[in-house]
Short mmCIF file of N, CA and C in Angstrom, two decimals:
data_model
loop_
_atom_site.label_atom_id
_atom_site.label_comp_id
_atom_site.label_asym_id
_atom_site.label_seq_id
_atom_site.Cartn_x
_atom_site.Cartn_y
_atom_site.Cartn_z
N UNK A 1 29.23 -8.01 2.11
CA UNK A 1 28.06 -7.22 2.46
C UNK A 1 27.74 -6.15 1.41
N UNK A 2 28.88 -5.76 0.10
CA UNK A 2 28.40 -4.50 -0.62
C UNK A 2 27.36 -4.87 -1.47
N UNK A 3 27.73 -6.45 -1.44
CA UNK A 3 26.84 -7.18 -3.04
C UNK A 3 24.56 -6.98 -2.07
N UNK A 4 24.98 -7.71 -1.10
CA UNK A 4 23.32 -7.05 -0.14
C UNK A 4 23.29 -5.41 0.52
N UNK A 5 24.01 -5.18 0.35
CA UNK A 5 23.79 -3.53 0.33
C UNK A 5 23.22 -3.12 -1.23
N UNK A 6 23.65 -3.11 -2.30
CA UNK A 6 22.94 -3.18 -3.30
C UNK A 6 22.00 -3.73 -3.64
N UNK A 7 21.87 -4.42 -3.17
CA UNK A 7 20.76 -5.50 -3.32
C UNK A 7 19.37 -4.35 -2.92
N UNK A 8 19.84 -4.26 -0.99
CA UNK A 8 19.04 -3.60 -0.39
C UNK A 8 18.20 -2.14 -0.79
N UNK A 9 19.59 -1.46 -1.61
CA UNK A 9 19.01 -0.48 -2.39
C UNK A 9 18.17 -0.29 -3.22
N UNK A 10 18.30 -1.47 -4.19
CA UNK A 10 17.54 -1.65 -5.20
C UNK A 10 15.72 -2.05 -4.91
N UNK A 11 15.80 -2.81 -3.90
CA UNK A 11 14.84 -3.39 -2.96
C UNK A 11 13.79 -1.80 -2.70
N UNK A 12 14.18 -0.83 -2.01
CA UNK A 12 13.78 0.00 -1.64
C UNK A 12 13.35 0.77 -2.66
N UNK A 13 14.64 0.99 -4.19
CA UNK A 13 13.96 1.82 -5.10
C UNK A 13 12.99 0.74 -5.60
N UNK A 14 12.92 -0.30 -5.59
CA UNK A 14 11.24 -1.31 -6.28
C UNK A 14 10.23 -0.79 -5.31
N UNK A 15 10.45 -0.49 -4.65
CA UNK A 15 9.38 -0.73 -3.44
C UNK A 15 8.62 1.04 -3.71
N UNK A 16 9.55 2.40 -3.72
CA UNK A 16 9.09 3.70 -4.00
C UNK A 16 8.51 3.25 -5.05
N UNK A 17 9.44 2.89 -6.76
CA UNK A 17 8.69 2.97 -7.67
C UNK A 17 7.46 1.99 -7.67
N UNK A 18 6.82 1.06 -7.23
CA UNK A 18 5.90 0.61 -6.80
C UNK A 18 4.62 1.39 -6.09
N UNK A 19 5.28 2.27 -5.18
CA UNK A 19 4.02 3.81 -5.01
C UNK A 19 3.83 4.42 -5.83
N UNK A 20 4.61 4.80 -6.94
CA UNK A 20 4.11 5.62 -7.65
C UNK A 20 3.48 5.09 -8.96
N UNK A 21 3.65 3.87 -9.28
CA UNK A 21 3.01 2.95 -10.19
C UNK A 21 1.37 2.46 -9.70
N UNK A 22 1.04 3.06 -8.38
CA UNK A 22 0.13 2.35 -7.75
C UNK A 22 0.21 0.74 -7.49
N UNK A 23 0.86 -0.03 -7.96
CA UNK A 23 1.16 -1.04 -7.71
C UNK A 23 1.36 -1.87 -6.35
N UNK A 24 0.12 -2.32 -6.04
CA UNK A 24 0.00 -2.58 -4.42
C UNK A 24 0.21 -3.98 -3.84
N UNK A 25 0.20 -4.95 -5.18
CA UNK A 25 0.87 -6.19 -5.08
C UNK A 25 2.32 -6.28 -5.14
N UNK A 26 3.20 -5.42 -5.95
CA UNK A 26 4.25 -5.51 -5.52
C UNK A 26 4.88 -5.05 -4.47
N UNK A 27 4.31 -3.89 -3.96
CA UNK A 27 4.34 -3.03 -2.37
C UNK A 27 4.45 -4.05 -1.11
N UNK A 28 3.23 -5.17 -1.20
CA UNK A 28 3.00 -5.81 -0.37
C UNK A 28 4.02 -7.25 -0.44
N UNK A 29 4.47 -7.40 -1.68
CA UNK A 29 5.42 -8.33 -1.46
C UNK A 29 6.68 -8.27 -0.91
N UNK A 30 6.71 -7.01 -0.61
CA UNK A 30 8.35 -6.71 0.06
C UNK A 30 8.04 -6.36 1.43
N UNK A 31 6.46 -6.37 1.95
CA UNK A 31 6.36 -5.88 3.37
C UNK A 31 6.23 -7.52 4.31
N UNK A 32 6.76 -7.06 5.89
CA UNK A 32 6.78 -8.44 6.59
C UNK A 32 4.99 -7.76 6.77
N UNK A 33 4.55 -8.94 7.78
CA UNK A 33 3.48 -8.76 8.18
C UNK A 33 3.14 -9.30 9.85
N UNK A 34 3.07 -8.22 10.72
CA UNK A 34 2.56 -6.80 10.42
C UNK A 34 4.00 -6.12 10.18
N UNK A 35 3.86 -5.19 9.86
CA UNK A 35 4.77 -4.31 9.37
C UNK A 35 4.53 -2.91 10.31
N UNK A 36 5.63 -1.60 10.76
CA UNK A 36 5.35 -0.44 11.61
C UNK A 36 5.28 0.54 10.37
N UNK A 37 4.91 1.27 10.76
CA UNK A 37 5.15 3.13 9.73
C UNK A 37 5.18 3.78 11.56
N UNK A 38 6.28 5.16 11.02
CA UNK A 38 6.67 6.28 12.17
C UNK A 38 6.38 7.50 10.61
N UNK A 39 5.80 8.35 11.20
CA UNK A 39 5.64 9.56 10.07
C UNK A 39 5.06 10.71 10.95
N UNK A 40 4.91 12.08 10.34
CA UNK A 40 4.70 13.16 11.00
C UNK A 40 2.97 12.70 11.39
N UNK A 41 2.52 11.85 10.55
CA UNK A 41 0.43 11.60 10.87
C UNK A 41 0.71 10.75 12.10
N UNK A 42 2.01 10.37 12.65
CA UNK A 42 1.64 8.92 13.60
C UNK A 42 2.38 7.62 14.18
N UNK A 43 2.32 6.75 14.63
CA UNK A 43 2.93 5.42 14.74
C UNK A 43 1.80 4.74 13.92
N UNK A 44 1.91 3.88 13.13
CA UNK A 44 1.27 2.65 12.65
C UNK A 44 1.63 1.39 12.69
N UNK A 45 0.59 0.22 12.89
CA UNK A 45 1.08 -0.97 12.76
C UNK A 45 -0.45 -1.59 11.83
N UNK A 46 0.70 -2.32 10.93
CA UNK A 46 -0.59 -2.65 8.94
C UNK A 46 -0.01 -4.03 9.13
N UNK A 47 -1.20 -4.59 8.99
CA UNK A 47 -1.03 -5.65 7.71
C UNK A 47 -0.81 -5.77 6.44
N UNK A 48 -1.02 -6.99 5.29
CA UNK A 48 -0.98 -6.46 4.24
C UNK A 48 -2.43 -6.28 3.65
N UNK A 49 -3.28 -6.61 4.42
CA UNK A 49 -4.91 -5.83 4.00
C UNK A 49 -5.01 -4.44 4.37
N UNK A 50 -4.45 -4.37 5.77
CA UNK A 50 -4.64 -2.80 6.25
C UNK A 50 -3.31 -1.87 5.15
N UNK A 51 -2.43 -2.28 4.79
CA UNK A 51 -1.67 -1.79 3.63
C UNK A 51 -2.86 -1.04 2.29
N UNK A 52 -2.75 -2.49 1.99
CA UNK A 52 -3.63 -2.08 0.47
C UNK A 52 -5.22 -1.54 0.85
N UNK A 53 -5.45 -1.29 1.95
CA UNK A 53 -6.60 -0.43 2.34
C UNK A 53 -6.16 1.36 2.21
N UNK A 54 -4.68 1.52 2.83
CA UNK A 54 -3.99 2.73 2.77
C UNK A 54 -3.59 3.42 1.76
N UNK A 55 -3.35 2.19 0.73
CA UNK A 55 -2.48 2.49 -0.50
C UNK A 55 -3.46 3.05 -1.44
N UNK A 56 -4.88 2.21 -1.81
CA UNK A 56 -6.10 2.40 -2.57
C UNK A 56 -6.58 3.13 -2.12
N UNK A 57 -6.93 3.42 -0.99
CA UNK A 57 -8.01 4.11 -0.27
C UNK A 57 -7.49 5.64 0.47
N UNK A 58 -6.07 5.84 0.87
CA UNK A 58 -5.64 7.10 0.99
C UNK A 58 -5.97 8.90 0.39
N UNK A 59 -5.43 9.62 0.84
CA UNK A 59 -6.08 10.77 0.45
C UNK A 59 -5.30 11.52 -0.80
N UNK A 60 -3.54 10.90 -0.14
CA UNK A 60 -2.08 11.26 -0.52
C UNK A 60 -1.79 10.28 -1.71
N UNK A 61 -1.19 10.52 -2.93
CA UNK A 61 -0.61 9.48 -3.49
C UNK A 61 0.70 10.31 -4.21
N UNK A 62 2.10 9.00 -4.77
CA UNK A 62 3.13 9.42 -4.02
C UNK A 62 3.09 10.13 -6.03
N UNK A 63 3.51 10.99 -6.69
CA UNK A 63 3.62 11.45 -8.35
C UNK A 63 5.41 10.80 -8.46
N UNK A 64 6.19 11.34 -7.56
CA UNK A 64 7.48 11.25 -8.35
C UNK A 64 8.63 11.00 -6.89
N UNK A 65 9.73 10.47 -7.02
CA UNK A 65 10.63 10.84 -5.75
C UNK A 65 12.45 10.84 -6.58
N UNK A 66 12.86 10.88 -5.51
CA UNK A 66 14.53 11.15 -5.83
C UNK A 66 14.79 10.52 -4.92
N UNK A 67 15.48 9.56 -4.50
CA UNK A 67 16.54 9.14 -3.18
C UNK A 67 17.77 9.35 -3.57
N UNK A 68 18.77 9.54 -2.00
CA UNK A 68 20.22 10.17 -2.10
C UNK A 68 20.56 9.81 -0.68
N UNK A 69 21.81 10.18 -0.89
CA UNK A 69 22.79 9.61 0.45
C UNK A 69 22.04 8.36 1.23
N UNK A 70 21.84 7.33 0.32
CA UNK A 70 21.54 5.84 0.70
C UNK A 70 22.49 5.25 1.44
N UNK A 71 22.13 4.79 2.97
CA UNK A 71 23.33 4.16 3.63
C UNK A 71 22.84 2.53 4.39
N UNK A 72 23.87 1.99 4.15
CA UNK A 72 22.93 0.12 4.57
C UNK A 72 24.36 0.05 5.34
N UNK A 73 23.40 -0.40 6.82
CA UNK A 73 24.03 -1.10 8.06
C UNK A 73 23.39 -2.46 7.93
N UNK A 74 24.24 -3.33 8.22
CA UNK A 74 23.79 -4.55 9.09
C UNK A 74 24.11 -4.67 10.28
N UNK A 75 22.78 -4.79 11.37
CA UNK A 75 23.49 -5.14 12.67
C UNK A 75 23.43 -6.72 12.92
N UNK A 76 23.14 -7.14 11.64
CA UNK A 76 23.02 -9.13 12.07
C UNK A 76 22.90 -9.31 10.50
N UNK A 77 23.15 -10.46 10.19
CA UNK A 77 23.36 -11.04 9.11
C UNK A 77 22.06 -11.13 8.32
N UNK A 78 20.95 -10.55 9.33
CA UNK A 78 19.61 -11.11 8.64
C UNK A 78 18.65 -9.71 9.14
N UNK A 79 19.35 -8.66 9.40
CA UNK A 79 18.89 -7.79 9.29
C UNK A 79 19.49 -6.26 8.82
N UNK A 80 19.14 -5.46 8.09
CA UNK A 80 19.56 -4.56 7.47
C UNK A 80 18.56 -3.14 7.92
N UNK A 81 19.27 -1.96 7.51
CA UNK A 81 18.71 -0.72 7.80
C UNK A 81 19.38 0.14 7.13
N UNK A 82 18.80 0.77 6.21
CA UNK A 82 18.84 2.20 5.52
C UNK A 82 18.46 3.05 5.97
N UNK A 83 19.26 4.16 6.04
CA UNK A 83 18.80 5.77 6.17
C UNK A 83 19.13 6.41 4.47
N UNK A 84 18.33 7.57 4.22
CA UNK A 84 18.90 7.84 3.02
C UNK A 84 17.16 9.76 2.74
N UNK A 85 17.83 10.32 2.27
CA UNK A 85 16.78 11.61 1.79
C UNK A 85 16.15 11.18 0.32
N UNK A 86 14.98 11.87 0.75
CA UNK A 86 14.44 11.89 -0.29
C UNK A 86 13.35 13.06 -0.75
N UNK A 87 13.26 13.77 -2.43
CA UNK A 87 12.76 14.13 -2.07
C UNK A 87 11.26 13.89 -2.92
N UNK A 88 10.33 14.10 -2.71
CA UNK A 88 9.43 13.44 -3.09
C UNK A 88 7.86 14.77 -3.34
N UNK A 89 7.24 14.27 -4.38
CA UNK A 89 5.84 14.95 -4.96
C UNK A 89 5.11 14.06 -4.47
N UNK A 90 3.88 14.53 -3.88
CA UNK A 90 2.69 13.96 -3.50
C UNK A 90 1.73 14.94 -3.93
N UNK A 91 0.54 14.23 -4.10
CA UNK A 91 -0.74 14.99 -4.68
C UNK A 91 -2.03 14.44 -3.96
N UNK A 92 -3.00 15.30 -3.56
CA UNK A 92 -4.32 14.77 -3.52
C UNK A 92 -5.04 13.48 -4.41
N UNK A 93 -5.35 12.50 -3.78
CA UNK A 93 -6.02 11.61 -4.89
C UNK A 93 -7.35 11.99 -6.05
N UNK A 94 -6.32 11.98 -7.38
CA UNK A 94 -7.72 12.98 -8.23
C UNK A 94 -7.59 13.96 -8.61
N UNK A 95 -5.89 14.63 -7.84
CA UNK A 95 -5.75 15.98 -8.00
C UNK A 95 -4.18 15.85 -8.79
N UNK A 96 -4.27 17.08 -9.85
CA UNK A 96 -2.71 17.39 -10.64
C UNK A 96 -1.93 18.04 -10.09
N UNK A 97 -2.08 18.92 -9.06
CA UNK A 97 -1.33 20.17 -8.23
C UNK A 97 -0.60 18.93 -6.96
N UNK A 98 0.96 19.29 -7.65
CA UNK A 98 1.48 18.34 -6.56
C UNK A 98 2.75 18.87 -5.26
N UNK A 99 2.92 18.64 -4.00
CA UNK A 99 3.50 19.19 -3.07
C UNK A 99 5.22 18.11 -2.76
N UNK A 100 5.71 19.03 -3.04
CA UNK A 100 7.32 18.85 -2.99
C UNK A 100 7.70 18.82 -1.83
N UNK A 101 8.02 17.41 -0.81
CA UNK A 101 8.78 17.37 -0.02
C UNK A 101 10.14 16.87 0.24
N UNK A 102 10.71 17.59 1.19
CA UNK A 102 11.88 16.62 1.62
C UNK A 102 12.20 16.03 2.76
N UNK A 103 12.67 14.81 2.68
CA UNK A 103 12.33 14.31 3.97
C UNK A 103 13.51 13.21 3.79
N UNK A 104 13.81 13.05 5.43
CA UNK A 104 14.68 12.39 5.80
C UNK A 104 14.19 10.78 5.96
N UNK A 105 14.41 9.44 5.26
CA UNK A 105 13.54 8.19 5.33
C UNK A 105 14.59 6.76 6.13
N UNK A 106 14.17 6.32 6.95
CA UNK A 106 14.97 4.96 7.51
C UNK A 106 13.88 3.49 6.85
N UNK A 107 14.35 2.68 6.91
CA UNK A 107 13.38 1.50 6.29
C UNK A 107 14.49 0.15 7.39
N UNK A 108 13.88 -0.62 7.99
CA UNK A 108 14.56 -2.01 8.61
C UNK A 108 14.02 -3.21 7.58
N UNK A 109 14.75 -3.52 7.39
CA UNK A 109 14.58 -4.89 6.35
C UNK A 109 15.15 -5.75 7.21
N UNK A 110 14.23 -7.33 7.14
CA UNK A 110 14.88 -8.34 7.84
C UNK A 110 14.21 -9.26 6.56
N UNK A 111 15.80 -10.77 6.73
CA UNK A 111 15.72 -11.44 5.51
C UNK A 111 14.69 -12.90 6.16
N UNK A 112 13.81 -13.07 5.73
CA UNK A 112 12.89 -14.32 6.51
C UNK A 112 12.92 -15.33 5.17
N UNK A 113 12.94 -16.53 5.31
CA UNK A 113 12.68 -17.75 4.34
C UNK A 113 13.29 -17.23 3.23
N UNK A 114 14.44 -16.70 3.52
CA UNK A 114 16.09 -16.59 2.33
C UNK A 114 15.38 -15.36 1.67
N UNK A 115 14.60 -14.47 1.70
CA UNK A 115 14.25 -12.84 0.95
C UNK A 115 14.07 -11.95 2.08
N UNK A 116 14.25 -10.71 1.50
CA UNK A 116 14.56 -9.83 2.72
C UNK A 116 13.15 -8.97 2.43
N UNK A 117 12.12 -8.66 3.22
CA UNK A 117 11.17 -7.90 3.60
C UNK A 117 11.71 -6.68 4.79
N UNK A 118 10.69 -5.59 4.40
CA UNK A 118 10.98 -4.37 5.21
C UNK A 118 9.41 -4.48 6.35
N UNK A 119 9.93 -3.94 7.69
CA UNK A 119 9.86 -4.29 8.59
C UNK A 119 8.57 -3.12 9.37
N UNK A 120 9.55 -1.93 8.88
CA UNK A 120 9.28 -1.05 9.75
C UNK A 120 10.26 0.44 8.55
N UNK A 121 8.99 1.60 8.63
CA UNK A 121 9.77 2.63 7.71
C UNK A 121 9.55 3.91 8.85
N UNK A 122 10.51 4.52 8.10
CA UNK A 122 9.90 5.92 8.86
C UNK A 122 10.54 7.22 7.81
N UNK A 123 9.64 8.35 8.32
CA UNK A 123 9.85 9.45 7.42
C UNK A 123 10.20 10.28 8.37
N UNK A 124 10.76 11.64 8.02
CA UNK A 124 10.60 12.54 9.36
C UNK A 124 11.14 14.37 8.18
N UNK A 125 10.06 14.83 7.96
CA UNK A 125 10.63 16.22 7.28
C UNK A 125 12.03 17.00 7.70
N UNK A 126 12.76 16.95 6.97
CA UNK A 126 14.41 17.86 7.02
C UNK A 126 13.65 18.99 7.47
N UNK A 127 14.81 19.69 9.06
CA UNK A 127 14.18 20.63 9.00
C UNK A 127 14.39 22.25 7.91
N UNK A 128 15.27 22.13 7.40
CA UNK A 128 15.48 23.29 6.62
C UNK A 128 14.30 23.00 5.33
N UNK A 129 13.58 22.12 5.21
CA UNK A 129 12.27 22.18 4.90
C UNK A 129 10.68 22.41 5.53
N UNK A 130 11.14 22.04 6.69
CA UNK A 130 9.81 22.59 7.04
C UNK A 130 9.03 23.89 7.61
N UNK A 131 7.72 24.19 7.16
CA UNK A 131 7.23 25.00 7.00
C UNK A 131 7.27 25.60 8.64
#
C-alpha cells in the first residue's frame, strides 16, 4: 500500500499544480463524474462541464500552495482518502494582491477502470487561522 500511497500523493500534488497552471483538462481528468466539493461557500455536486465552468469562470483563482502532513488511508482496496494542510494564495481573477490561507484539505479517491479519480474534496480553514 506505500507504493499507492505515493502514488496517491503525487495524484493530488498534479491535480493542485493543475489549479494553479489553470489547466482544466488535466483537473478534469483526475475528477469522477459527478464529483462533491464541502468548503466554507457550501456543499457542491459538478460535473466535468459544471467543473470547467468553475475553474474558467470563478471569481477566486488558486497563485501558489504548500501541502504537509499528507496522510493516505485505504478503507478498500479501491478506495483511498487523504487528509493533509495546506497552505495556499488565492487572488481575485485579474487581480495581483493575493490572500494567504490555511486550511485543513481531505480528498476521497476511488480507483474505477484500473486509475484512481477523486471523488469528493473538502477544505475547512484551521482555526488558529481564522479571522
Amino acid at each position: 500500500m506505500q507504493t499507492q500511497a505515493s502514488d496517491l500523493i503525487a495524484l493530488e500534488q498534479r491535480f493542485w499544480k493543475a489549479l494553479v497552471d489553470e489547466d482544466v483538462e488535466a483537473a478534469t481528468s483526475m475528477l469522477d463524474e459527478p464529483a462533491l466539493m464541502v468548503s466554507p461557500h457550501g456543499a457542491f455536486q459538478f460535473d466535468h462541464d459544471g467543473y470547467k465552468r468553475m475553474a474558467e469562470q470563478g471569481s477566486m483563482v488558486v497563485k501558489s500552495y504548500e501541502l504537509s502532513d499528507m496522510n493516505v488511508v485505504f478503507p478498500t482496496e479501491e478506495t483511498a482518502v487523504l487528509t493533509y494542510q495546506v497552505q495556499q494564495a488565492l487572488s481575485q481573477r485579474g487581480q495581483a494582491e493575493e490572500e494567504v490561507q490555511q486550511m485543513a484539505d481531505s480528498s476521497v479517491w476511488t480507483r474505477k477502470d484500473g486509475r484512481w479519480v477523486c471523488v469528493m474534496h473538502t477544505e475547512t480553514p484551521l482555526a488558529s487561522a481564522a479571522k
